[in-house]
CSV table of C-alpha atoms in Angstrom, one decimal:
chain,number,residue,atom,x,y,z
E,1,UNK,CA,-30.3,-10.8,-37.3
E,2,UNK,CA,-34.2,-9.9,-36.4
E,3,UNK,CA,-33.1,-7.8,-32.9
E,4,UNK,CA,-30.8,-5.0,-34.1
E,5,UNK,CA,-31.9,-2.0,-32.2
E,6,UNK,CA,-30.7,1.7,-32.7
E,7,UNK,CA,-29.3,2.5,-29.0
E,8,UNK,CA,-29.1,6.2,-28.5
E,9,UNK,CA,-27.2,8.1,-25.5
E,10,UNK,CA,-28.9,10.9,-24.1
E,11,UNK,CA,-27.1,13.4,-22.3
E,12,UNK,CA,-27.0,17.0,-20.9
E,13,UNK,CA,-23.2,18.6,-20.5
E,14,UNK,CA,-22.3,21.2,-18.1
E,15,UNK,CA,-24.4,23.1,-15.1
E,16,UNK,CA,-27.6,23.1,-17.4
E,17,UNK,CA,-30.4,21.5,-15.9
E,18,UNK,CA,-33.5,22.0,-18.1
E,19,UNK,CA,-34.7,18.5,-19.1
E,20,UNK,CA,-38.2,18.8,-20.4
E,21,UNK,CA,-37.2,18.8,-23.5
E,22,UNK,CA,-34.5,15.9,-23.2
E,23,UNK,CA,-37.2,13.6,-21.7
E,24,UNK,CA,-39.6,14.3,-24.2
E,25,UNK,CA,-37.2,13.2,-26.6
E,26,UNK,CA,-36.3,10.5,-24.3
E,27,UNK,CA,-39.8,9.4,-24.5
E,28,UNK,CA,-40.4,10.1,-28.5
E,29,UNK,CA,-37.4,7.4,-29.5
E,30,UNK,CA,-38.3,5.1,-27.3
E,31,UNK,CA,-41.6,5.4,-28.4
E,32,UNK,CA,-39.7,5.0,-32.3
E,33,UNK,CA,-38.5,1.5,-31.0
E,34,UNK,CA,-35.2,2.7,-30.4
E,35,UNK,CA,-33.2,1.9,-27.0
E,36,UNK,CA,-32.3,5.4,-25.3
E,37,UNK,CA,-29.7,5.2,-22.9
E,38,UNK,CA,-30.6,7.9,-20.7
E,39,UNK,CA,-27.7,9.4,-18.7
E,40,UNK,CA,-29.3,13.0,-17.2
E,41,UNK,CA,-27.2,16.0,-15.9
E,42,UNK,CA,-24.1,17.2,-15.6
E,43,UNK,CA,-22.1,15.3,-18.1
E,44,UNK,CA,-18.4,15.8,-18.8
E,45,UNK,CA,-17.3,15.1,-22.6
E,46,UNK,CA,-15.4,12.1,-20.7
E,47,UNK,CA,-18.0,10.7,-19.2
E,48,UNK,CA,-20.4,10.9,-22.1
E,49,UNK,CA,-17.6,9.4,-24.4
E,50,UNK,CA,-17.2,6.4,-21.7
E,51,UNK,CA,-20.7,5.5,-21.5
E,52,UNK,CA,-21.3,6.0,-25.2
E,53,UNK,CA,-18.3,3.1,-25.8
E,54,UNK,CA,-19.1,0.9,-22.7
E,55,UNK,CA,-23.0,1.0,-24.3
E,56,UNK,CA,-22.0,0.8,-28.0
E,57,UNK,CA,-24.3,3.7,-29.1
E,58,UNK,CA,-25.1,4.6,-32.4
E,59,UNK,CA,-25.9,7.7,-31.5
E,60,UNK,CA,-25.4,11.1,-29.2
E,61,UNK,CA,-27.6,13.3,-28.3
E,62,UNK,CA,-27.1,16.5,-26.8
E,63,UNK,CA,-29.3,18.4,-25.2
E,64,UNK,CA,-28.4,22.2,-24.9
E,65,UNK,CA,-30.4,24.7,-23.2
E,66,UNK,CA,-27.9,26.9,-21.2
E,67,UNK,CA,-26.0,29.1,-23.7
E,68,UNK,CA,-22.8,26.7,-23.4
E,69,UNK,CA,-23.0,24.5,-26.2
E,70,UNK,CA,-19.6,26.2,-27.6
E,71,UNK,CA,-17.9,25.3,-24.8
E,72,UNK,CA,-18.4,21.6,-24.2
E,73,UNK,CA,-19.4,20.1,-27.6
E,74,UNK,CA,-16.2,20.5,-29.7
E,75,UNK,CA,-14.6,19.1,-26.7
E,76,UNK,CA,-16.9,16.2,-26.9
E,77,UNK,CA,-16.4,15.9,-30.8
E,78,UNK,CA,-12.6,16.0,-30.1
E,79,UNK,CA,-13.0,13.2,-27.1
E,80,UNK,CA,-14.5,11.1,-29.4
E,81,UNK,CA,-11.9,11.2,-31.9
E,82,UNK,CA,-9.0,10.5,-29.7
E,83,UNK,CA,-11.6,7.3,-28.1
E,84,UNK,CA,-11.8,6.0,-32.1
E,85,UNK,CA,-15.9,6.2,-31.6
E,86,UNK,CA,-16.0,9.3,-33.7
E,87,UNK,CA,-18.2,6.9,-36.4
E,88,UNK,CA,-20.9,7.9,-34.2
E,89,UNK,CA,-24.2,9.9,-35.5
E,90,UNK,CA,-23.8,12.8,-33.2
E,91,UNK,CA,-26.9,15.6,-32.9
E,92,UNK,CA,-27.8,18.9,-30.8
E,93,UNK,CA,-30.9,20.2,-29.7
E,94,UNK,CA,-32.0,23.2,-27.7
E,95,UNK,CA,-31.3,26.6,-27.9
E,96,UNK,CA,-28.6,27.2,-30.3
E,97,UNK,CA,-27.9,30.1,-32.6
E,98,UNK,CA,-28.0,30.0,-36.1
E,99,UNK,CA,-24.1,30.8,-36.0
E,100,UNK,CA,-23.8,28.3,-33.7
E,101,UNK,CA,-25.2,25.5,-35.1
E,102,UNK,CA,-23.4,26.2,-38.4
E,103,UNK,CA,-20.4,26.2,-36.5
E,104,UNK,CA,-20.7,23.2,-34.8
E,105,UNK,CA,-21.8,21.3,-38.2
E,106,UNK,CA,-18.6,22.5,-39.5
E,107,UNK,CA,-16.6,20.9,-36.1
E,108,UNK,CA,-18.5,17.4,-36.8
E,109,UNK,CA,-21.9,18.1,-35.7
E,110,UNK,CA,-24.3,16.0,-38.0
E,111,UNK,CA,-27.6,17.5,-37.3
E,112,UNK,CA,-29.0,20.6,-35.3
E,113,UNK,CA,-32.3,20.4,-34.1
E,114,UNK,CA,-33.4,23.6,-32.8
E,115,UNK,CA,-36.8,25.0,-31.0
E,116,UNK,CA,-39.9,23.9,-32.8
E,117,UNK,CA,-38.2,20.8,-34.5
E,118,UNK,CA,-40.7,18.1,-34.1
E,119,UNK,CA,-39.8,14.8,-32.8
E,120,UNK,CA,-41.2,12.4,-35.5
E,121,UNK,CA,-38.4,14.6,-37.9
E,122,UNK,CA,-35.5,13.8,-35.2
E,123,UNK,CA,-36.7,9.8,-35.2
E,124,UNK,CA,-36.8,10.1,-38.9
E,125,UNK,CA,-33.3,11.7,-39.4
E,126,UNK,CA,-31.6,9.2,-37.1
E,127,UNK,CA,-33.4,6.3,-38.3
E,128,UNK,CA,-32.5,7.6,-41.9
E,129,UNK,CA,-29.1,7.5,-41.1
E,130,UNK,CA,-29.0,4.4,-39.3
E,131,UNK,CA,-30.5,2.5,-42.6
E,132,UNK,CA,-27.4,4.0,-44.4
E,133,UNK,CA,-24.9,3.3,-42.2
E,134,UNK,CA,-25.2,0.4,-40.2
E,135,UNK,CA,-28.0,-1.5,-41.6
D,1,UNK,CA,-16.5,-0.4,-36.3
D,2,UNK,CA,-15.2,-3.9,-36.5
D,3,UNK,CA,-17.5,-6.5,-36.4
D,4,UNK,CA,-15.6,-10.3,-36.8
D,5,UNK,CA,-16.3,-11.5,-33.7
D,6,UNK,CA,-12.6,-13.1,-33.2
D,7,UNK,CA,-10.6,-9.8,-33.3
D,8,UNK,CA,-13.7,-8.2,-31.3
D,9,UNK,CA,-13.1,-11.0,-28.5
D,10,UNK,CA,-9.1,-10.7,-29.0
D,11,UNK,CA,-9.3,-7.0,-28.5
D,12,UNK,CA,-12.0,-7.0,-25.8
D,13,UNK,CA,-9.3,-9.8,-24.0
D,14,UNK,CA,-6.7,-7.1,-24.6
D,15,UNK,CA,-8.7,-4.5,-22.6
D,16,UNK,CA,-11.0,-3.0,-25.3
D,17,UNK,CA,-13.8,-1.6,-23.6
D,18,UNK,CA,-15.4,-0.8,-27.6
D,19,UNK,CA,-14.7,-4.1,-28.5
D,20,UNK,CA,-16.3,-5.7,-25.5
D,21,UNK,CA,-19.2,-3.7,-26.3
D,22,UNK,CA,-19.9,-4.7,-29.3
D,23,UNK,CA,-19.5,-8.0,-28.9
D,24,UNK,CA,-22.1,-8.2,-26.0
D,25,UNK,CA,-24.0,-5.8,-28.7
D,26,UNK,CA,-23.9,-8.2,-30.9
D,27,UNK,CA,-25.0,-11.4,-28.4
D,28,UNK,CA,-27.6,-9.4,-27.4
D,29,UNK,CA,-29.1,-9.4,-31.6
D,30,UNK,CA,-28.4,-13.1,-31.8
D,31,UNK,CA,-26.3,-12.1,-34.1
D,32,UNK,CA,-24.9,-16.0,-35.9
D,33,UNK,CA,-21.1,-15.1,-35.9
D,34,UNK,CA,-21.4,-13.7,-32.4
D,35,UNK,CA,-20.9,-16.8,-30.5
D,36,UNK,CA,-17.7,-17.8,-31.7
D,37,UNK,CA,-16.7,-14.6,-29.8
D,38,UNK,CA,-18.1,-15.5,-27.3
D,39,UNK,CA,-16.4,-19.2,-27.6
D,40,UNK,CA,-13.2,-17.0,-28.1
D,41,UNK,CA,-12.9,-15.6,-24.5
D,42,UNK,CA,-15.1,-18.3,-22.4
D,43,UNK,CA,-11.5,-20.2,-21.4
D,44,UNK,CA,-11.0,-16.6,-19.9
D,45,UNK,CA,-14.1,-16.3,-18.1
D,46,UNK,CA,-14.9,-17.8,-14.4
D,47,UNK,CA,-13.4,-15.7,-12.1
D,48,UNK,CA,-15.4,-13.0,-11.6
D,49,UNK,CA,-17.8,-12.9,-8.9
D,50,UNK,CA,-21.5,-12.3,-9.9
D,51,UNK,CA,-23.7,-10.9,-8.2
D,52,UNK,CA,-27.4,-10.8,-8.3
D,53,UNK,CA,-29.5,-7.6,-7.0
D,54,UNK,CA,-32.9,-7.8,-7.7
D,55,UNK,CA,-36.1,-6.1,-5.8
D,56,UNK,CA,-39.7,-4.4,-6.2
D,57,UNK,CA,-39.3,-1.1,-8.8
D,58,UNK,CA,-38.4,1.8,-6.7
D,59,UNK,CA,-36.3,0.0,-3.9
D,60,UNK,CA,-33.2,1.8,-4.5
D,61,UNK,CA,-31.4,-0.9,-6.6
D,62,UNK,CA,-29.5,0.9,-8.9
D,63,UNK,CA,-28.4,3.8,-5.9
D,64,UNK,CA,-27.3,0.6,-4.2
D,65,UNK,CA,-25.4,-0.6,-7.2
D,66,UNK,CA,-23.9,2.4,-7.9
D,67,UNK,CA,-22.9,2.6,-4.1
D,68,UNK,CA,-21.9,-0.8,-3.7
D,69,UNK,CA,-19.3,-0.9,-7.0
D,70,UNK,CA,-18.1,2.7,-5.2
D,71,UNK,CA,-16.7,0.1,-2.4
D,72,UNK,CA,-15.9,-2.6,-4.3
D,73,UNK,CA,-13.6,0.5,-6.1
D,74,UNK,CA,-11.9,1.8,-3.0
D,75,UNK,CA,-11.1,-2.6,-1.8
D,76,UNK,CA,-9.5,-2.1,-5.7
D,77,UNK,CA,-11.7,-4.3,-7.4
D,78,UNK,CA,-12.8,-3.9,-10.9
D,79,UNK,CA,-16.0,-3.4,-11.4
D,80,UNK,CA,-18.5,-4.5,-15.0
D,81,UNK,CA,-22.4,-3.7,-14.3
D,82,UNK,CA,-25.6,-5.2,-16.3
D,83,UNK,CA,-27.9,-2.9,-15.7
D,84,UNK,CA,-31.5,-3.9,-17.2
D,85,UNK,CA,-35.0,-2.2,-17.7
D,86,UNK,CA,-38.3,-3.1,-19.7
D,87,UNK,CA,-38.5,-2.7,-23.3
D,88,UNK,CA,-41.7,-1.2,-23.9
D,89,UNK,CA,-44.3,-4.2,-25.5
D,90,UNK,CA,-45.6,-2.6,-28.1
D,91,UNK,CA,-42.8,-0.1,-29.6
D,92,UNK,CA,-39.8,-2.2,-28.9
D,93,UNK,CA,-37.3,0.5,-27.7
D,94,UNK,CA,-36.9,1.4,-24.4
D,95,UNK,CA,-35.8,4.4,-21.9
D,96,UNK,CA,-32.9,3.1,-19.6
D,97,UNK,CA,-31.9,5.5,-17.2
D,98,UNK,CA,-29.9,3.4,-14.4
D,99,UNK,CA,-26.9,5.9,-15.7
D,100,UNK,CA,-28.1,8.4,-13.7
D,101,UNK,CA,-27.6,7.0,-10.4
D,102,UNK,CA,-24.1,6.2,-11.4
D,103,UNK,CA,-22.6,9.3,-12.2
D,104,UNK,CA,-19.7,8.5,-9.9
D,105,UNK,CA,-18.2,5.7,-12.0
D,106,UNK,CA,-19.3,7.5,-15.3
D,107,UNK,CA,-15.3,8.8,-15.8
D,108,UNK,CA,-13.8,5.7,-14.1
D,109,UNK,CA,-12.4,2.8,-16.5
D,110,UNK,CA,-12.5,0.7,-13.8
D,111,UNK,CA,-16.0,0.4,-13.7
D,112,UNK,CA,-18.1,-0.7,-17.2
D,113,UNK,CA,-22.0,-0.1,-17.0
D,114,UNK,CA,-23.7,-1.8,-20.2
D,115,UNK,CA,-27.8,-0.6,-20.0
D,116,UNK,CA,-29.8,-3.8,-21.1
D,117,UNK,CA,-33.4,-3.9,-22.4
D,118,UNK,CA,-35.6,-7.1,-21.9
D,119,UNK,CA,-36.6,-7.2,-25.1
D,120,UNK,CA,-39.6,-9.3,-24.0
D,121,UNK,CA,-38.0,-11.5,-21.9
D,122,UNK,CA,-39.3,-12.6,-18.8
D,123,UNK,CA,-38.4,-13.0,-15.8
D,124,UNK,CA,-36.2,-10.3,-15.1
D,125,UNK,CA,-33.2,-10.0,-16.9
D,126,UNK,CA,-32.5,-9.3,-20.7
D,127,UNK,CA,-32.4,-12.2,-23.4
D,128,UNK,CA,-28.0,-12.0,-23.4
D,129,UNK,CA,-27.4,-11.1,-19.8
D,130,UNK,CA,-25.7,-14.1,-19.6
D,131,UNK,CA,-23.8,-13.5,-22.4
D,132,UNK,CA,-22.8,-9.9,-21.2
D,133,UNK,CA,-22.0,-11.1,-18.2
D,134,UNK,CA,-19.5,-13.7,-19.4
D,135,UNK,CA,-18.5,-11.2,-21.6
D,136,UNK,CA,-17.4,-8.6,-18.9
D,137,UNK,CA,-16.0,-11.5,-16.4
D,138,UNK,CA,-13.6,-12.6,-19.3
D,139,UNK,CA,-12.5,-9.0,-19.4
D,140,UNK,CA,-11.1,-9.3,-16.3
D,141,UNK,CA,-13.8,-7.2,-14.1
D,142,UNK,CA,-13.3,-9.1,-10.6
D,143,UNK,CA,-17.2,-8.5,-9.9
D,144,UNK,CA,-19.8,-8.7,-12.1
D,145,UNK,CA,-23.1,-6.7,-10.6
D,146,UNK,CA,-26.5,-7.6,-12.5
D,147,UNK,CA,-29.1,-5.2,-11.4
D,148,UNK,CA,-32.4,-6.7,-12.6
D,149,UNK,CA,-36.0,-4.8,-13.7
D,150,UNK,CA,-38.2,-4.3,-10.9
D,151,UNK,CA,-39.6,-7.6,-9.8
D,152,UNK,CA,-42.8,-8.6,-8.2
D,153,UNK,CA,-42.8,-12.0,-6.9
D,154,UNK,CA,-41.5,-14.9,-9.2
D,155,UNK,CA,-38.7,-13.1,-11.5
D,156,UNK,CA,-35.8,-14.9,-10.5
D,157,UNK,CA,-34.1,-15.8,-13.3
D,158,UNK,CA,-31.2,-13.8,-11.8
D,159,UNK,CA,-30.5,-16.8,-8.8
D,160,UNK,CA,-29.3,-18.8,-12.3
D,161,UNK,CA,-27.1,-16.3,-13.1
D,162,UNK,CA,-25.4,-15.0,-10.2
D,163,UNK,CA,-23.4,-16.5,-7.3
D,164,UNK,CA,-25.0,-14.9,-4.6
D,165,UNK,CA,-28.1,-12.7,-5.0
D,166,UNK,CA,-29.3,-9.8,-3.1
D,167,UNK,CA,-33.1,-9.2,-2.8
D,168,UNK,CA,-33.9,-5.4,-1.6
D,169,UNK,CA,-36.9,-4.6,-0.1
D,170,UNK,CA,-38.0,-1.1,1.4
D,171,UNK,CA,-40.5,-0.5,3.9
D,172,UNK,CA,-44.1,0.3,3.0
D,173,UNK,CA,-44.7,-2.4,0.5
D,174,UNK,CA,-47.8,-4.0,1.0
D,175,UNK,CA,-49.0,-6.4,4.0
D,176,UNK,CA,-46.9,-8.8,6.0
D,177,UNK,CA,-48.2,-11.7,3.5
D,178,UNK,CA,-45.5,-10.0,0.7
D,179,UNK,CA,-42.9,-11.0,2.7
D,180,UNK,CA,-43.3,-14.4,2.8
D,181,UNK,CA,-43.8,-15.6,-0.8
D,182,UNK,CA,-41.8,-18.4,-2.2
D,183,UNK,CA,-40.0,-17.4,-5.0
D,184,UNK,CA,-38.3,-13.9,-4.4
D,185,UNK,CA,-37.7,-14.7,-0.7
D,186,UNK,CA,-35.9,-18.4,-0.9
D,187,UNK,CA,-33.3,-17.1,-4.0
D,188,UNK,CA,-32.7,-14.8,-1.5
D,189,UNK,CA,-28.1,-14.8,-0.1
D,190,UNK,CA,-28.2,-11.9,1.3
D,191,UNK,CA,-31.5,-9.5,2.4
D,192,UNK,CA,-31.0,-5.7,2.2
D,193,UNK,CA,-33.9,-3.6,3.7
D,194,UNK,CA,-33.2,-0.2,1.9
D,195,UNK,CA,-34.6,3.2,3.0
D,196,UNK,CA,-33.9,1.9,6.2
D,197,UNK,CA,-34.6,5.6,7.6
D,198,UNK,CA,-38.2,5.2,7.0
D,199,UNK,CA,-40.6,4.1,9.4
D,200,UNK,CA,-41.4,0.5,9.2
D,201,UNK,CA,-38.2,-1.0,8.2
D,202,UNK,CA,-37.3,-2.8,11.2
D,203,UNK,CA,-40.6,-4.1,10.7
D,204,UNK,CA,-39.8,-5.7,7.4
D,205,UNK,CA,-36.7,-6.9,8.4
D,206,UNK,CA,-38.4,-8.8,11.4
D,207,UNK,CA,-41.1,-10.1,8.8
D,208,UNK,CA,-38.3,-11.5,6.5
D,209,UNK,CA,-36.7,-13.4,9.3
D,210,UNK,CA,-39.9,-14.7,10.5
D,211,UNK,CA,-40.7,-16.1,7.1
D,212,UNK,CA,-36.4,-17.4,6.9
D,213,UNK,CA,-37.3,-19.3,9.9
D,214,UNK,CA,-40.0,-21.1,8.0
D,215,UNK,CA,-38.8,-21.8,4.9
D,216,UNK,CA,-37.2,-25.5,3.9
D,217,UNK,CA,-33.8,-25.3,4.9
D,218,UNK,CA,-31.2,-24.8,2.1
D,219,UNK,CA,-28.9,-27.9,1.0
D,220,UNK,CA,-25.9,-25.5,2.2
D,221,UNK,CA,-27.6,-24.2,5.3
D,222,UNK,CA,-26.4,-20.6,4.6
D,223,UNK,CA,-28.3,-18.1,6.4
D,224,UNK,CA,-29.3,-15.4,4.4
D,225,UNK,CA,-28.7,-12.0,7.0
D,226,UNK,CA,-31.1,-9.5,6.9
D,227,UNK,CA,-28.7,-5.6,6.4
D,228,UNK,CA,-30.3,-2.5,6.4
D,229,UNK,CA,-29.0,0.6,4.6
D,230,UNK,CA,-29.5,4.0,3.4
D,231,UNK,CA,-28.0,3.7,-0.1
D,232,UNK,CA,-28.4,7.1,-0.7
D,233,UNK,CA,-26.2,8.6,2.1
D,234,UNK,CA,-24.0,5.0,1.8
D,235,UNK,CA,-25.2,3.8,5.2
D,236,UNK,CA,-24.6,0.3,5.5
D,237,UNK,CA,-22.8,-0.5,2.0
D,238,UNK,CA,-19.5,-1.6,4.1
D,239,UNK,CA,-22.3,-4.2,6.0
D,240,UNK,CA,-23.2,-5.7,2.7
D,241,UNK,CA,-19.8,-5.8,0.8
D,242,UNK,CA,-18.5,-7.9,3.8
D,243,UNK,CA,-21.8,-9.8,3.5
D,244,UNK,CA,-21.5,-10.8,0.2
D,245,UNK,CA,-17.4,-11.6,0.6
D,246,UNK,CA,-18.8,-14.1,3.4
D,247,UNK,CA,-21.2,-15.9,1.2
D,248,UNK,CA,-18.5,-16.2,-1.3
D,249,UNK,CA,-16.2,-17.7,1.7
D,250,UNK,CA,-19.6,-20.2,2.5
D,251,UNK,CA,-19.9,-20.7,-1.2
D,252,UNK,CA,-15.9,-22.6,-1.7
D,253,UNK,CA,-15.8,-24.0,1.6
D,254,UNK,CA,-19.1,-25.6,1.0
D,255,UNK,CA,-18.7,-26.6,-2.4
D,256,UNK,CA,-21.9,-24.6,-3.0
D,257,UNK,CA,-19.9,-22.4,-5.6
D,258,UNK,CA,-20.4,-25.7,-8.0
D,259,UNK,CA,-23.4,-26.3,-7.9
D,260,UNK,CA,-24.2,-22.6,-9.0
D,261,UNK,CA,-21.8,-23.3,-11.6
D,262,UNK,CA,-23.3,-26.2,-13.0
D,263,UNK,CA,-26.7,-25.0,-12.4
D,264,UNK,CA,-26.0,-21.8,-14.5
D,265,UNK,CA,-24.4,-24.3,-17.3
D,266,UNK,CA,-27.6,-26.0,-17.3
D,267,UNK,CA,-29.6,-23.0,-17.6
D,268,UNK,CA,-27.6,-21.5,-20.4
D,269,UNK,CA,-27.4,-24.9,-22.4
D,270,UNK,CA,-31.8,-25.2,-22.0
D,271,UNK,CA,-32.0,-21.4,-23.1
D,272,UNK,CA,-29.7,-22.0,-26.0
D,273,UNK,CA,-31.5,-25.2,-27.0
D,274,UNK,CA,-34.8,-23.6,-26.7
D,275,UNK,CA,-33.9,-20.8,-29.2
D,276,UNK,CA,-32.0,-23.0,-31.6
D,277,UNK,CA,-34.5,-25.3,-31.8
D,278,UNK,CA,-37.0,-23.5,-32.4
D,279,UNK,CA,-35.2,-20.8,-35.2
D,280,UNK,CA,-33.9,-24.3,-36.9
D,281,UNK,CA,-37.5,-25.6,-36.6
D,282,UNK,CA,-39.4,-22.8,-38.5
D,283,UNK,CA,-36.5,-22.5,-41.0
D,284,UNK,CA,-36.0,-26.1,-42.4
D,285,UNK,CA,-39.2,-25.8,-44.1
D,286,UNK,CA,-39.7,-22.1,-45.4
D,287,UNK,CA,-42.8,-22.9,-47.3
D,288,UNK,CA,-44.7,-25.3,-45.1
D,289,UNK,CA,-43.2,-23.6,-41.9
D,290,UNK,CA,-45.3,-20.4,-43.4
D,291,UNK,CA,-48.6,-22.5,-44.2
D,292,UNK,CA,-48.5,-24.2,-40.7
D,293,UNK,CA,-48.1,-21.1,-39.4
D,294,UNK,CA,-51.1,-19.7,-41.4
D,295,UNK,CA,-53.1,-22.3,-40.3
D,296,UNK,CA,-52.4,-21.5,-37.0
D,297,UNK,CA,-53.7,-18.3,-37.0
D,298,UNK,CA,-57.2,-18.8,-38.5
D,299,UNK,CA,-57.8,-21.4,-36.0
D,300,UNK,CA,-57.5,-24.1,-39.3
D,301,UNK,CA,-54.7,-25.8,-36.7
D,302,UNK,CA,-54.6,-25.3,-33.2
D,303,UNK,CA,-51.2,-24.2,-31.7
D,304,UNK,CA,-50.3,-27.5,-30.3
D,305,UNK,CA,-51.2,-29.4,-33.5
D,306,UNK,CA,-49.3,-27.2,-35.2
D,307,UNK,CA,-46.2,-27.2,-33.4
D,308,UNK,CA,-46.2,-31.3,-34.1
D,309,UNK,CA,-46.8,-30.7,-37.5
D,310,UNK,CA,-43.7,-27.9,-38.0
D,311,UNK,CA,-41.8,-31.0,-36.2
D,312,UNK,CA,-43.0,-33.4,-38.4
D,313,UNK,CA,-41.9,-31.6,-41.4
D,314,UNK,CA,-38.7,-33.6,-42.7
D,315,UNK,CA,-35.8,-31.1,-43.8
């Protein structure tokens, strides 16, 4: 199976319109050889789950720069569980206060990358998980 | 998640989107067992109308596909969408962005959208586009829309796959000669001039019309209509869907559908034969194969002689 690729779904939830970060990440993950499904702005948890299922994404990446992460992301994790799609890696990036990051990780988010995280580290984190879980 | 292709096939036929998605994934990856899953869904396929949408980058294909899907939903059809985007030739990665224009269907389970990267395939489609449409067809989607990558003049593979091919043009794409080049012109069952509010749209339509008069008449004598749309505000979409329905009716009454089905079968057969035969030739004698490859790389054997040498190796 020479043709296996990591598929990553990137989305922004709710009324968060800052797209620079997510665009940079999309390019960096593409350059790391991954297939990035970019869904854009104003997604609901249900939309993200349906897209992740239809696309058979291995990884869901949520960018949050609006401060509403605690409102949307637990809901997303919930919906993933009810869709039996909670075997996917969920990573969150953006402006996330430490206490939110801890709470998100306790709720099931696999990793939180805050401002200053290097794109190579994000790609490496994803690839390491994939080699261990999906290979 | 499950990776048994037969189980996946059964669950996909039962309507499980995740199972269908995984089966498509395995087919795309060239998983050896996945063909078994495909064979299991094949008897249920053959009912969907397969619809190709092709045209140059920036013509508004994704937006058009989105609006067409909305109109099909209004008419009560379930819709599958395969949206193809290019892979990077250097890293093999891709950014697949067609979903950005398809938000309205993102929470509608009656619309199944799969983004595919070309993975080095030329011709405007991805490696496993044929297989993916078969899975969606078998899952009961009434219409499967295949959006090609932005194409130029000769990426016409979609016509081997689709029953109806829609070629999208826009004003301002260059001189009039572009409209009469072979290839793209000949595969169109419908022409759509999108962004019809822009200046020059009428001229584009006129030139396509003139070029159509000059082309060799197709066997089934279907006259491709030239339709104007403003996909952004859903203008003209009803006419496009009506035009597709008319083409479909024509295919049925003229026997053209059977010809398309045969053409599709032949295409799949030859694609799979080429791929499997090449893989088998390389695999059956790994040691000699590697030697021949390295002799070819160093220039000791030219590529033609190397292929003959490889095919001459006894397993």
